[in-house]
Amino acid sequence: EDQVTQSPEALRLQEGESSSLNCSYTVSGLRGLFWYRQDPGKGPEFLFTLYSAGEEKEKERLKATLTKKESFLHITAPKPEDSATYLCAVQASRSKLTFGKGITLSVRP
Amino acid sequence: NAGVTQTPKFQVLKTGQSMTLQCAQDMNHNSMYWYRQDPGMGLRLIYYSASEGTTDKGEVPNGYNVSRLNKREFSLRLESAAPSQTSVYFCASQASSYNSPLHFGNGTRLTVT
């Protein structure tokens, strides 16, 4: 059975304090690993897709990396507007996109 | 470009009532999905439609039905609502390649009393 575990459940950072969010997964044949950002009262917003181990993607203060067992979302010098819930999902087939429970990030000014 | 639009945004039902959640996308995507999101549970797939004219069950289909009305629209129906169906419901669409990202609407917050 495909599984996605995100840690920690919640993370509180000071503005400018860099950190990483973890997504550990087990899947039968990874087709893609996705990172989404979700703001309160909104739907998830797509950030990155990673397809193979060693791949990296960057967007502003965010950098996503992928190994055969886990993915990290690195946040460099975060700002309060980076506060959100970050979701990780792995896809093995069309009907099997498995989401983690999310990491709630709070960045204090 | 609206993306994925869901209506209504909020709904309160009594146990046993029925309702249909509407979803439309304007990105010409082939695939559409219905998820529910509950605290501590993550997003769970209810039904999906890989293309116009086809629908399939997901992880938690019991108590729901769907209709892929055309390429743009995918509706979710609760025939007899139960308190366990209190949740936030998200519709999503996806381009042809099944490992391309999903695009989500902003959800319908449903309470069943």
mmCIF file with all atom_site columns, C-alpha atoms in Angstrom:
data_model
loop_
_atom_site.group_PDB
_atom_site.id
_atom_site.type_symbol
_atom_site.label_atom_id
_atom_site.label_alt_id
_atom_site.label_comp_id
_atom_site.label_asym_id
_atom_site.label_entity_id
_atom_site.label_seq_id
_atom_site.pdbx_PDB_ins_code
_atom_site.Cartn_x
_atom_site.Cartn_y
_atom_site.Cartn_z
_atom_site.occupancy
_atom_site.B_iso_or_equiv
_atom_site.pdbx_formal_charge
_atom_site.auth_seq_id
_atom_site.auth_comp_id
_atom_site.auth_asym_id
_atom_site.auth_atom_id
_atom_site.pdbx_PDB_model_num
ATOM 1   C CA . GLU A 1 1   ? 0.000   0.000  0.000   1.00 0.00 ? 1   GLU A CA 1
ATOM 2   C CA . ASP A 1 2   ? 1.293   3.448  -0.925  1.00 0.00 ? 2   ASP A CA 1
ATOM 3   C CA . GLN A 1 3   ? 2.108   5.638  2.054   1.00 0.00 ? 3   GLN A CA 1
ATOM 4   C CA . VAL A 1 4   ? 3.149   9.250  2.531   1.00 0.00 ? 4   VAL A CA 1
ATOM 5   C CA . THR A 1 5   ? 4.344   10.590 5.878   1.00 0.00 ? 5   THR A CA 1
ATOM 6   C CA . GLN A 1 6   ? 5.080   14.258 6.371   1.00 0.00 ? 6   GLN A CA 1
ATOM 7   C CA . SER A 1 7   ? 7.061   15.658 9.277   1.00 0.00 ? 7   SER A CA 1
ATOM 8   C CA . PRO A 1 8   ? 6.911   17.593 11.435  1.00 0.00 ? 8   PRO A CA 1
ATOM 9   C CA . GLU A 1 9   ? 3.134   18.107 11.680  1.00 0.00 ? 9   GLU A CA 1
ATOM 10  C CA . ALA A 1 10  ? 3.678   21.780 12.487  1.00 0.00 ? 10  ALA A CA 1
ATOM 11  C CA . LEU A 1 11  ? 6.681   24.079 12.298  1.00 0.00 ? 11  LEU A CA 1
ATOM 12  C CA . ARG A 1 12  ? 7.088   27.559 13.705  1.00 0.00 ? 12  ARG A CA 1
ATOM 13  C CA . LEU A 1 13  ? 9.947   29.656 12.355  1.00 0.00 ? 13  LEU A CA 1
ATOM 14  C CA . GLN A 1 14  ? 11.207  33.153 12.894  1.00 0.00 ? 14  GLN A CA 1
ATOM 15  C CA . GLU A 1 15  ? 11.372  35.277 9.758   1.00 0.00 ? 15  GLU A CA 1
ATOM 16  C CA . GLY A 1 16  ? 14.689  34.560 8.063   1.00 0.00 ? 16  GLY A CA 1
ATOM 17  C CA . GLU A 1 17  ? 15.195  31.208 9.848   1.00 0.00 ? 17  GLU A CA 1
ATOM 18  C CA . SER A 1 18  ? 15.746  28.589 7.133   1.00 0.00 ? 18  SER A CA 1
ATOM 19  C CA . SER A 1 19  ? 14.433  25.023 7.585   1.00 0.00 ? 19  SER A CA 1
ATOM 20  C CA . SER A 1 20  ? 13.261  21.923 5.742   1.00 0.00 ? 20  SER A CA 1
ATOM 21  C CA . LEU A 1 21  ? 9.980   20.012 5.534   1.00 0.00 ? 21  LEU A CA 1
ATOM 22  C CA . ASN A 1 22  ? 10.164  16.241 5.073   1.00 0.00 ? 22  ASN A CA 1
ATOM 23  C CA . CYS A 1 23  ? 8.010   13.887 2.993   1.00 0.00 ? 23  CYS A CA 1
ATOM 24  C CA . SER A 1 24  ? 8.809   10.178 3.336   1.00 0.00 ? 24  SER A CA 1
ATOM 25  C CA . TYR A 1 25  ? 7.074   7.796  0.956   1.00 0.00 ? 25  TYR A CA 1
ATOM 26  C CA . THR A 1 26  ? 6.641   4.195  -0.104  1.00 0.00 ? 26  THR A CA 1
ATOM 27  C CA . VAL A 1 27  ? 5.025   3.615  -3.481  1.00 0.00 ? 27  VAL A CA 1
ATOM 28  C CA . SER A 1 28  ? 4.880   0.845  -6.069  1.00 0.00 ? 28  SER A CA 1
ATOM 29  C CA . GLY A 1 29  ? 6.375   2.607  -9.058  1.00 0.00 ? 29  GLY A CA 1
ATOM 30  C CA . LEU A 1 30  ? 6.673   6.361  -8.570  1.00 0.00 ? 30  LEU A CA 1
ATOM 31  C CA . ARG A 1 31  ? 5.243   8.344  -11.486 1.00 0.00 ? 31  ARG A CA 1
ATOM 32  C CA . GLY A 1 32  ? 5.627   11.708 -9.792  1.00 0.00 ? 32  GLY A CA 1
ATOM 33  C CA . LEU A 1 33  ? 5.950   13.434 -6.414  1.00 0.00 ? 33  LEU A CA 1
ATOM 34  C CA . PHE A 1 34  ? 4.050   16.669 -5.991  1.00 0.00 ? 34  PHE A CA 1
ATOM 35  C CA . TRP A 1 35  ? 4.287   19.544 -3.528  1.00 0.00 ? 35  TRP A CA 1
ATOM 36  C CA . TYR A 1 36  ? 1.294   21.803 -2.951  1.00 0.00 ? 36  TYR A CA 1
ATOM 37  C CA . ARG A 1 37  ? 0.709   24.857 -0.800  1.00 0.00 ? 37  ARG A CA 1
ATOM 38  C CA . GLN A 1 38  ? -2.682  25.321 0.867   1.00 0.00 ? 38  GLN A CA 1
ATOM 39  C CA . ASP A 1 39  ? -3.836  28.572 2.467   1.00 0.00 ? 39  ASP A CA 1
ATOM 40  C CA . PRO A 1 40  ? -6.735  28.573 4.953   1.00 0.00 ? 40  PRO A CA 1
ATOM 41  C CA . GLY A 1 41  ? -10.082 28.363 3.180   1.00 0.00 ? 41  GLY A CA 1
ATOM 42  C CA . LYS A 1 42  ? -8.473  27.700 -0.193  1.00 0.00 ? 42  LYS A CA 1
ATOM 43  C CA . GLY A 1 43  ? -7.726  24.706 -2.370  1.00 0.00 ? 43  GLY A CA 1
ATOM 44  C CA . PRO A 1 44  ? -4.209  23.299 -2.722  1.00 0.00 ? 44  PRO A CA 1
ATOM 45  C CA . GLU A 1 45  ? -1.990  25.268 -5.101  1.00 0.00 ? 45  GLU A CA 1
ATOM 46  C CA . PHE A 1 46  ? 0.582   23.395 -7.144  1.00 0.00 ? 46  PHE A CA 1
ATOM 47  C CA . LEU A 1 47  ? 4.250   24.140 -6.418  1.00 0.00 ? 47  LEU A CA 1
ATOM 48  C CA . PHE A 1 48  ? 6.510   21.410 -7.871  1.00 0.00 ? 48  PHE A CA 1
ATOM 49  C CA . THR A 1 49  ? 6.603   18.027 -9.553  1.00 0.00 ? 49  THR A CA 1
ATOM 50  C CA . LEU A 1 50  ? 9.637   15.755 -9.140  1.00 0.00 ? 50  LEU A CA 1
ATOM 51  C CA . TYR A 1 51  ? 9.912   12.612 -11.246 1.00 0.00 ? 51  TYR A CA 1
ATOM 52  C CA . SER A 1 52  ? 13.195  10.889 -10.377 1.00 0.00 ? 52  SER A CA 1
ATOM 53  C CA . ALA A 1 53  ? 15.752  10.635 -7.594  1.00 0.00 ? 53  ALA A CA 1
ATOM 54  C CA . GLY A 1 54  ? 18.302  13.430 -7.689  1.00 0.00 ? 54  GLY A CA 1
ATOM 55  C CA . GLU A 1 55  ? 15.936  15.907 -9.273  1.00 0.00 ? 55  GLU A CA 1
ATOM 56  C CA . GLU A 1 56  ? 15.652  19.412 -7.783  1.00 0.00 ? 56  GLU A CA 1
ATOM 57  C CA . LYS A 1 57  ? 13.248  22.272 -8.474  1.00 0.00 ? 57  LYS A CA 1
ATOM 58  C CA . GLU A 1 58  ? 13.347  25.869 -7.185  1.00 0.00 ? 58  GLU A CA 1
ATOM 59  C CA . LYS A 1 59  ? 10.863  28.688 -6.923  1.00 0.00 ? 59  LYS A CA 1
ATOM 60  C CA . GLU A 1 60  ? 11.703  31.877 -5.057  1.00 0.00 ? 60  GLU A CA 1
ATOM 61  C CA . ARG A 1 61  ? 12.574  30.836 -1.456  1.00 0.00 ? 61  ARG A CA 1
ATOM 62  C CA . LEU A 1 62  ? 11.510  27.211 -1.982  1.00 0.00 ? 62  LEU A CA 1
ATOM 63  C CA . LYS A 1 63  ? 13.614  24.295 -3.208  1.00 0.00 ? 63  LYS A CA 1
ATOM 64  C CA . ALA A 1 64  ? 12.318  20.742 -3.535  1.00 0.00 ? 64  ALA A CA 1
ATOM 65  C CA . THR A 1 65  ? 14.583  17.700 -3.705  1.00 0.00 ? 65  THR A CA 1
ATOM 66  C CA . LEU A 1 66  ? 13.888  13.991 -4.221  1.00 0.00 ? 66  LEU A CA 1
ATOM 67  C CA . THR A 1 67  ? 15.572  10.730 -3.214  1.00 0.00 ? 67  THR A CA 1
ATOM 68  C CA . LYS A 1 68  ? 14.273  7.176  -3.593  1.00 0.00 ? 68  LYS A CA 1
ATOM 69  C CA . LYS A 1 69  ? 12.634  7.326  -0.162  1.00 0.00 ? 69  LYS A CA 1
ATOM 70  C CA . GLU A 1 70  ? 11.895  10.956 0.630   1.00 0.00 ? 70  GLU A CA 1
ATOM 71  C CA . SER A 1 71  ? 11.537  14.493 -0.563  1.00 0.00 ? 71  SER A CA 1
ATOM 72  C CA . PHE A 1 72  ? 12.496  17.712 1.171   1.00 0.00 ? 72  PHE A CA 1
ATOM 73  C CA . LEU A 1 73  ? 11.045  21.164 0.763   1.00 0.00 ? 73  LEU A CA 1
ATOM 74  C CA . HIS A 1 74  ? 13.751  23.597 1.808   1.00 0.00 ? 74  HIS A CA 1
ATOM 75  C CA . ILE A 1 75  ? 12.651  27.082 2.771   1.00 0.00 ? 75  ILE A CA 1
ATOM 76  C CA . THR A 1 76  ? 15.405  29.697 2.703   1.00 0.00 ? 76  THR A CA 1
ATOM 77  C CA . ALA A 1 77  ? 14.983  32.912 4.708   1.00 0.00 ? 77  ALA A CA 1
ATOM 78  C CA . PRO A 1 78  ? 11.197  32.496 5.020   1.00 0.00 ? 78  PRO A CA 1
ATOM 79  C CA . LYS A 1 79  ? 8.812   35.446 5.239   1.00 0.00 ? 79  LYS A CA 1
ATOM 80  C CA . PRO A 1 80  ? 5.442   35.605 7.040   1.00 0.00 ? 80  PRO A CA 1
ATOM 81  C CA . GLU A 1 81  ? 3.677   35.212 3.682   1.00 0.00 ? 81  GLU A CA 1
ATOM 82  C CA . ASP A 1 82  ? 5.192   31.719 3.421   1.00 0.00 ? 82  ASP A CA 1
ATOM 83  C CA . SER A 1 83  ? 2.902   30.649 6.282   1.00 0.00 ? 83  SER A CA 1
ATOM 84  C CA . ALA A 1 84  ? 0.598   27.906 4.945   1.00 0.00 ? 84  ALA A CA 1
ATOM 85  C CA . THR A 1 85  ? 0.055   24.160 4.988   1.00 0.00 ? 85  THR A CA 1
ATOM 86  C CA . TYR A 1 86  ? 2.378   22.275 2.642   1.00 0.00 ? 86  TYR A CA 1
ATOM 87  C CA . LEU A 1 87  ? 1.108   19.016 1.162   1.00 0.00 ? 87  LEU A CA 1
ATOM 88  C CA . CYS A 1 88  ? 3.124   16.240 -0.426  1.00 0.00 ? 88  CYS A CA 1
ATOM 89  C CA . ALA A 1 89  ? 1.590   13.630 -2.737  1.00 0.00 ? 89  ALA A CA 1
ATOM 90  C CA . VAL A 1 90  ? 2.903   10.644 -4.687  1.00 0.00 ? 90  VAL A CA 1
ATOM 91  C CA . GLN A 1 91  ? 1.359   9.223  -7.839  1.00 0.00 ? 91  GLN A CA 1
ATOM 92  C CA . ALA A 1 92  ? 1.615   5.588  -8.898  1.00 0.00 ? 92  ALA A CA 1
ATOM 93  C CA . SER A 1 93  ? -1.283  5.635  -11.355 1.00 0.00 ? 93  SER A CA 1
ATOM 94  C CA . ARG A 1 94  ? -4.274  7.830  -12.247 1.00 0.00 ? 94  ARG A CA 1
ATOM 95  C CA . SER A 1 95  ? -6.404  6.565  -9.394  1.00 0.00 ? 95  SER A CA 1
ATOM 96  C CA . LYS A 1 96  ? -3.575  6.384  -6.911  1.00 0.00 ? 96  LYS A CA 1
ATOM 97  C CA . LEU A 1 97  ? -2.459  9.859  -5.938  1.00 0.00 ? 97  LEU A CA 1
ATOM 98  C CA . THR A 1 98  ? -1.731  9.499  -2.239  1.00 0.00 ? 98  THR A CA 1
ATOM 99  C CA . PHE A 1 99  ? -1.527  12.647 -0.134  1.00 0.00 ? 99  PHE A CA 1
ATOM 100 C CA . GLY A 1 100 ? 0.260   13.191 3.146   1.00 0.00 ? 100 GLY A CA 1
ATOM 101 C CA . LYS A 1 101 ? -1.527  14.939 5.998   1.00 0.00 ? 101 LYS A CA 1
ATOM 102 C CA . GLY A 1 102 ? 0.398   18.155 5.489   1.00 0.00 ? 102 GLY A CA 1
ATOM 103 C CA . ILE A 1 103 ? 2.797   20.347 7.454   1.00 0.00 ? 103 ILE A CA 1
ATOM 104 C CA . THR A 1 104 ? 1.496   23.606 8.884   1.00 0.00 ? 104 THR A CA 1
ATOM 105 C CA . LEU A 1 105 ? 4.200   26.258 8.665   1.00 0.00 ? 105 LEU A CA 1
ATOM 106 C CA . SER A 1 106 ? 3.976   29.469 10.667  1.00 0.00 ? 106 SER A CA 1
ATOM 107 C CA . VAL A 1 107 ? 6.566   32.210 10.108  1.00 0.00 ? 107 VAL A CA 1
ATOM 108 C CA . ARG A 1 108 ? 6.668   34.958 12.720  1.00 0.00 ? 108 ARG A CA 1
ATOM 109 C CA . PRO A 1 109 ? 7.822   38.461 11.804  1.00 0.00 ? 109 PRO A CA 1
ATOM 110 C CA . ASN B 2 1   ? -8.985  32.392 -16.676 1.00 0.00 ? 1   ASN B CA 1
ATOM 111 C CA . ALA B 2 2   ? -10.994 31.037 -13.719 1.00 0.00 ? 2   ALA B CA 1
ATOM 112 C CA . GLY B 2 3   ? -9.372  27.570 -13.533 1.00 0.00 ? 3   GLY B CA 1
ATOM 113 C CA . VAL B 2 4   ? -11.576 25.258 -11.441 1.00 0.00 ? 4   VAL B CA 1
ATOM 114 C CA . THR B 2 5   ? -14.821 26.720 -10.088 1.00 0.00 ? 5   THR B CA 1
ATOM 115 C CA . GLN B 2 6   ? -16.886 25.029 -7.383  1.00 0.00 ? 6   GLN B CA 1
ATOM 116 C CA . THR B 2 7   ? -20.378 25.896 -6.203  1.00 0.00 ? 7   THR B CA 1
ATOM 117 C CA . PRO B 2 8   ? -21.678 26.390 -3.614  1.00 0.00 ? 8   PRO B CA 1
ATOM 118 C CA . LYS B 2 9   ? -18.891 27.551 -1.277  1.00 0.00 ? 9   LYS B CA 1
ATOM 119 C CA . PHE B 2 10  ? -20.823 26.628 1.879   1.00 0.00 ? 10  PHE B CA 1
ATOM 120 C CA . GLN B 2 11  ? -23.800 24.350 2.545   1.00 0.00 ? 11  GLN B CA 1
ATOM 121 C CA . VAL B 2 12  ? -25.652 23.095 5.594   1.00 0.00 ? 12  VAL B CA 1
ATOM 122 C CA . LEU B 2 13  ? -27.860 20.022 5.218   1.00 0.00 ? 13  LEU B CA 1
ATOM 123 C CA . LYS B 2 14  ? -30.029 18.007 7.538   1.00 0.00 ? 14  LYS B CA 1
ATOM 124 C CA . THR B 2 15  ? -29.510 14.262 7.716   1.00 0.00 ? 15  THR B CA 1
ATOM 125 C CA . GLY B 2 16  ? -31.291 12.578 4.828   1.00 0.00 ? 16  GLY B CA 1
ATOM 126 C CA . GLN B 2 17  ? -31.359 15.600 2.528   1.00 0.00 ? 17  GLN B CA 1
ATOM 127 C CA . SER B 2 18  ? -29.783 15.449 -0.898  1.00 0.00 ? 18  SER B CA 1
ATOM 128 C CA . MET B 2 19  ? -27.663 17.905 -2.809  1.00 0.00 ? 19  MET B CA 1
ATOM 129 C CA . THR B 2 20  ? -25.341 18.225 -5.794  1.00 0.00 ? 20  THR B CA 1
ATOM 130 C CA . LEU B 2 21  ? -21.951 19.886 -5.691  1.00 0.00 ? 21  LEU B CA 1
ATOM 131 C CA . GLN B 2 22  ? -21.010 21.500 -8.968  1.00 0.00 ? 22  GLN B CA 1
ATOM 132 C CA . CYS B 2 23  ? -17.559 21.773 -10.535 1.00 0.00 ? 23  CYS B CA 1
ATOM 133 C CA . ALA B 2 24  ? -16.441 23.308 -13.824 1.00 0.00 ? 24  ALA B CA 1
ATOM 134 C CA . GLN B 2 25  ? -12.989 23.794 -15.345 1.00 0.00 ? 25  GLN B CA 1
ATOM 135 C CA . ASP B 2 26  ? -11.945 25.989 -18.247 1.00 0.00 ? 26  ASP B CA 1
ATOM 136 C CA . MET B 2 27  ? -8.470  24.543 -18.898 1.00 0.00 ? 27  MET B CA 1
ATOM 137 C CA . ASN B 2 28  ? -9.604  21.919 -21.420 1.00 0.00 ? 28  ASN B CA 1
ATOM 138 C CA . HIS B 2 29  ? -8.397  19.174 -19.092 1.00 0.00 ? 29  HIS B CA 1
ATOM 139 C CA . ASN B 2 30  ? -9.470  15.593 -19.748 1.00 0.00 ? 30  ASN B CA 1
ATOM 140 C CA . SER B 2 31  ? -9.464  14.280 -16.185 1.00 0.00 ? 31  SER B CA 1
ATOM 141 C CA . MET B 2 32  ? -11.443 15.483 -13.195 1.00 0.00 ? 32  MET B CA 1
ATOM 142 C CA . TYR B 2 33  ? -11.517 14.411 -9.556  1.00 0.00 ? 33  TYR B CA 1
ATOM 143 C CA . TRP B 2 34  ? -13.523 14.774 -6.362  1.00 0.00 ? 34  TRP B CA 1
ATOM 144 C CA . TYR B 2 35  ? -11.694 14.698 -3.008  1.00 0.00 ? 35  TYR B CA 1
ATOM 145 C CA . ARG B 2 36  ? -12.769 15.214 0.565   1.00 0.00 ? 36  ARG B CA 1
ATOM 146 C CA . GLN B 2 37  ? -10.500 16.738 3.201   1.00 0.00 ? 37  GLN B CA 1
ATOM 147 C CA . ASP B 2 38  ? -10.987 16.014 6.884   1.00 0.00 ? 38  ASP B CA 1
ATOM 148 C CA . PRO B 2 39  ? -8.821  17.107 9.823   1.00 0.00 ? 39  PRO B CA 1
ATOM 149 C CA . GLY B 2 40  ? -6.011  14.621 10.433  1.00 0.00 ? 40  GLY B CA 1
ATOM 150 C CA . MET B 2 41  ? -6.977  12.522 7.384   1.00 0.00 ? 41  MET B CA 1
ATOM 151 C CA . GLY B 2 42  ? -5.459  14.299 4.415   1.00 0.00 ? 42  GLY B CA 1
ATOM 152 C CA . LEU B 2 43  ? -7.149  14.425 1.018   1.00 0.00 ? 43  LEU B CA 1
ATOM 153 C CA . ARG B 2 44  ? -9.039  11.277 0.036   1.00 0.00 ? 44  ARG B CA 1
ATOM 154 C CA . LEU B 2 45  ? -10.290 10.472 -3.453  1.00 0.00 ? 45  LEU B CA 1
ATOM 155 C CA . ILE B 2 46  ? -14.044 9.927  -3.787  1.00 0.00 ? 46  ILE B CA 1
ATOM 156 C CA . TYR B 2 47  ? -14.511 9.519  -7.559  1.00 0.00 ? 47  TYR B CA 1
ATOM 157 C CA . TYR B 2 48  ? -12.636 10.432 -10.677 1.00 0.00 ? 48  TYR B CA 1
ATOM 158 C CA . SER B 2 49  ? -13.256 10.751 -14.397 1.00 0.00 ? 49  SER B CA 1
ATOM 159 C CA . ALA B 2 50  ? -10.293 9.992  -16.625 1.00 0.00 ? 50  ALA B CA 1
ATOM 160 C CA . SER B 2 51  ? -12.093 11.382 -19.655 1.00 0.00 ? 51  SER B CA 1
ATOM 161 C CA . GLU B 2 52  ? -15.517 12.557 -20.786 1.00 0.00 ? 52  GLU B CA 1
ATOM 162 C CA . GLY B 2 53  ? -17.972 9.700  -20.525 1.00 0.00 ? 53  GLY B CA 1
ATOM 163 C CA . THR B 2 54  ? -16.089 7.659  -17.923 1.00 0.00 ? 54  THR B CA 1
ATOM 164 C CA . THR B 2 55  ? -16.186 7.636  -14.128 1.00 0.00 ? 55  THR B CA 1
ATOM 165 C CA . ASP B 2 56  ? -14.519 5.395  -11.545 1.00 0.00 ? 56  ASP B CA 1
ATOM 166 C CA . LYS B 2 57  ? -14.579 4.918  -7.810  1.00 0.00 ? 57  LYS B CA 1
ATOM 167 C CA . GLY B 2 58  ? -11.803 6.177  -5.628  1.00 0.00 ? 58  GLY B CA 1
ATOM 168 C CA . GLU B 2 59  ? -10.892 5.384  -2.042  1.00 0.00 ? 59  GLU B CA 1
ATOM 169 C CA . VAL B 2 60  ? -14.133 6.518  -0.323  1.00 0.00 ? 60  VAL B CA 1
ATOM 170 C CA . PRO B 2 61  ? -17.059 6.339  -2.809  1.00 0.00 ? 61  PRO B CA 1
ATOM 171 C CA . ASN B 2 62  ? -19.847 5.083  -0.512  1.00 0.00 ? 62  ASN B CA 1
ATOM 172 C CA . GLY B 2 63  ? -22.756 7.527  -0.210  1.00 0.00 ? 63  GLY B CA 1
ATOM 173 C CA . TYR B 2 64  ? -21.807 9.490  -3.319  1.00 0.00 ? 64  TYR B CA 1
ATOM 174 C CA . ASN B 2 65  ? -22.571 9.500  -7.032  1.00 0.00 ? 65  ASN B CA 1
ATOM 175 C CA . VAL B 2 66  ? -20.986 11.498 -9.835  1.00 0.00 ? 66  VAL B CA 1
ATOM 176 C CA . SER B 2 67  ? -21.841 12.697 -13.318 1.00 0.00 ? 67  SER B CA 1
ATOM 177 C CA . ARG B 2 68  ? -19.374 13.847 -15.968 1.00 0.00 ? 68  ARG B CA 1
ATOM 178 C CA . LEU B 2 69  ? -21.808 16.101 -17.778 1.00 0.00 ? 69  LEU B CA 1
ATOM 179 C CA . ASN B 2 70  ? -19.342 17.157 -20.484 1.00 0.00 ? 70  ASN B CA 1
ATOM 180 C CA . LYS B 2 71  ? -15.620 17.832 -20.711 1.00 0.00 ? 71  LYS B CA 1
ATOM 181 C CA . ARG B 2 72  ? -15.907 20.943 -18.501 1.00 0.00 ? 72  ARG B CA 1
ATOM 182 C CA . GLU B 2 73  ? -18.279 19.800 -15.757 1.00 0.00 ? 73  GLU B CA 1
ATOM 183 C CA . PHE B 2 74  ? -18.127 17.071 -13.101 1.00 0.00 ? 74  PHE B CA 1
ATOM 184 C CA . SER B 2 75  ? -20.772 16.987 -10.370 1.00 0.00 ? 75  SER B CA 1
ATOM 185 C CA . LEU B 2 76  ? -20.900 15.126 -7.053  1.00 0.00 ? 76  LEU B CA 1
ATOM 186 C CA . ARG B 2 77  ? -24.248 14.091 -5.586  1.00 0.00 ? 77  ARG B CA 1
ATOM 187 C CA . LEU B 2 78  ? -25.118 13.130 -2.037  1.00 0.00 ? 78  LEU B CA 1
ATOM 188 C CA . GLU B 2 79  ? -28.421 11.244 -2.222  1.00 0.00 ? 79  GLU B CA 1
ATOM 189 C CA . SER B 2 80  ? -29.074 10.990 1.520   1.00 0.00 ? 80  SER B CA 1
ATOM 190 C CA . ALA B 2 81  ? -26.633 13.074 3.531   1.00 0.00 ? 81  ALA B CA 1
ATOM 191 C CA . ALA B 2 82  ? -25.175 11.725 6.783   1.00 0.00 ? 82  ALA B CA 1
ATOM 192 C CA . PRO B 2 83  ? -23.199 13.546 9.525   1.00 0.00 ? 83  PRO B CA 1
ATOM 193 C CA . SER B 2 84  ? -20.130 11.506 8.492   1.00 0.00 ? 84  SER B CA 1
ATOM 194 C CA . GLN B 2 85  ? -20.187 13.397 5.192   1.00 0.00 ? 85  GLN B CA 1
ATOM 195 C CA . THR B 2 86  ? -19.458 16.685 6.952   1.00 0.00 ? 86  THR B CA 1
ATOM 196 C CA . SER B 2 87  ? -16.239 17.719 5.248   1.00 0.00 ? 87  SER B CA 1
ATOM 197 C CA . VAL B 2 88  ? -14.585 20.062 2.798   1.00 0.00 ? 88  VAL B CA 1
ATOM 198 C CA . TYR B 2 89  ? -14.980 18.836 -0.775  1.00 0.00 ? 89  TYR B CA 1
ATOM 199 C CA . PHE B 2 90  ? -12.463 19.708 -3.480  1.00 0.00 ? 90  PHE B CA 1
ATOM 200 C CA . CYS B 2 91  ? -12.781 19.270 -7.196  1.00 0.00 ? 91  CYS B CA 1
ATOM 201 C CA . ALA B 2 92  ? -9.626  19.056 -9.295  1.00 0.00 ? 92  ALA B CA 1
ATOM 202 C CA . SER B 2 93  ? -8.725  18.729 -12.951 1.00 0.00 ? 93  SER B CA 1
ATOM 203 C CA . GLN B 2 94  ? -5.683  17.346 -14.711 1.00 0.00 ? 94  GLN B CA 1
ATOM 204 C CA . ALA B 2 95  ? -4.262  17.518 -18.212 1.00 0.00 ? 95  ALA B CA 1
ATOM 205 C CA . SER B 2 96  ? -3.954  14.401 -20.378 1.00 0.00 ? 96  SER B CA 1
ATOM 206 C CA . SER B 2 97  ? -0.751  13.083 -18.854 1.00 0.00 ? 97  SER B CA 1
ATOM 207 C CA . TYR B 2 98  ? -1.718  11.391 -15.612 1.00 0.00 ? 98  TYR B CA 1
ATOM 208 C CA . ASN B 2 99  ? 1.474   12.418 -13.859 1.00 0.00 ? 99  ASN B CA 1
ATOM 209 C CA . SER B 2 100 ? 0.861   16.106 -14.514 1.00 0.00 ? 100 SER B CA 1
ATOM 210 C CA . PRO B 2 101 ? -0.247  18.182 -11.510 1.00 0.00 ? 101 PRO B CA 1
ATOM 211 C CA . LEU B 2 102 ? -3.827  18.519 -10.340 1.00 0.00 ? 102 LEU B CA 1
ATOM 212 C CA . HIS B 2 103 ? -5.436  21.954 -10.309 1.00 0.00 ? 103 HIS B CA 1
ATOM 213 C CA . PHE B 2 104 ? -7.889  22.418 -7.441  1.00 0.00 ? 104 PHE B CA 1
ATOM 214 C CA . GLY B 2 105 ? -10.933 24.561 -6.844  1.00 0.00 ? 105 GLY B CA 1
ATOM 215 C CA . ASN B 2 106 ? -11.407 26.402 -3.553  1.00 0.00 ? 106 ASN B CA 1
ATOM 216 C CA . GLY B 2 107 ? -13.738 23.846 -2.073  1.00 0.00 ? 107 GLY B CA 1
ATOM 217 C CA . THR B 2 108 ? -17.263 23.417 -0.763  1.00 0.00 ? 108 THR B CA 1
ATOM 218 C CA . ARG B 2 109 ? -17.613 23.361 3.022   1.00 0.00 ? 109 ARG B CA 1
ATOM 219 C CA . LEU B 2 110 ? -20.472 20.998 3.852   1.00 0.00 ? 110 LEU B CA 1
ATOM 220 C CA . THR B 2 111 ? -22.024 20.505 7.273   1.00 0.00 ? 111 THR B CA 1
ATOM 221 C CA . VAL B 2 112 ? -24.608 17.769 7.843   1.00 0.00 ? 112 VAL B CA 1
ATOM 222 C CA . THR B 2 113 ? -26.579 18.084 11.079  1.00 0.00 ? 113 THR B CA 1
#
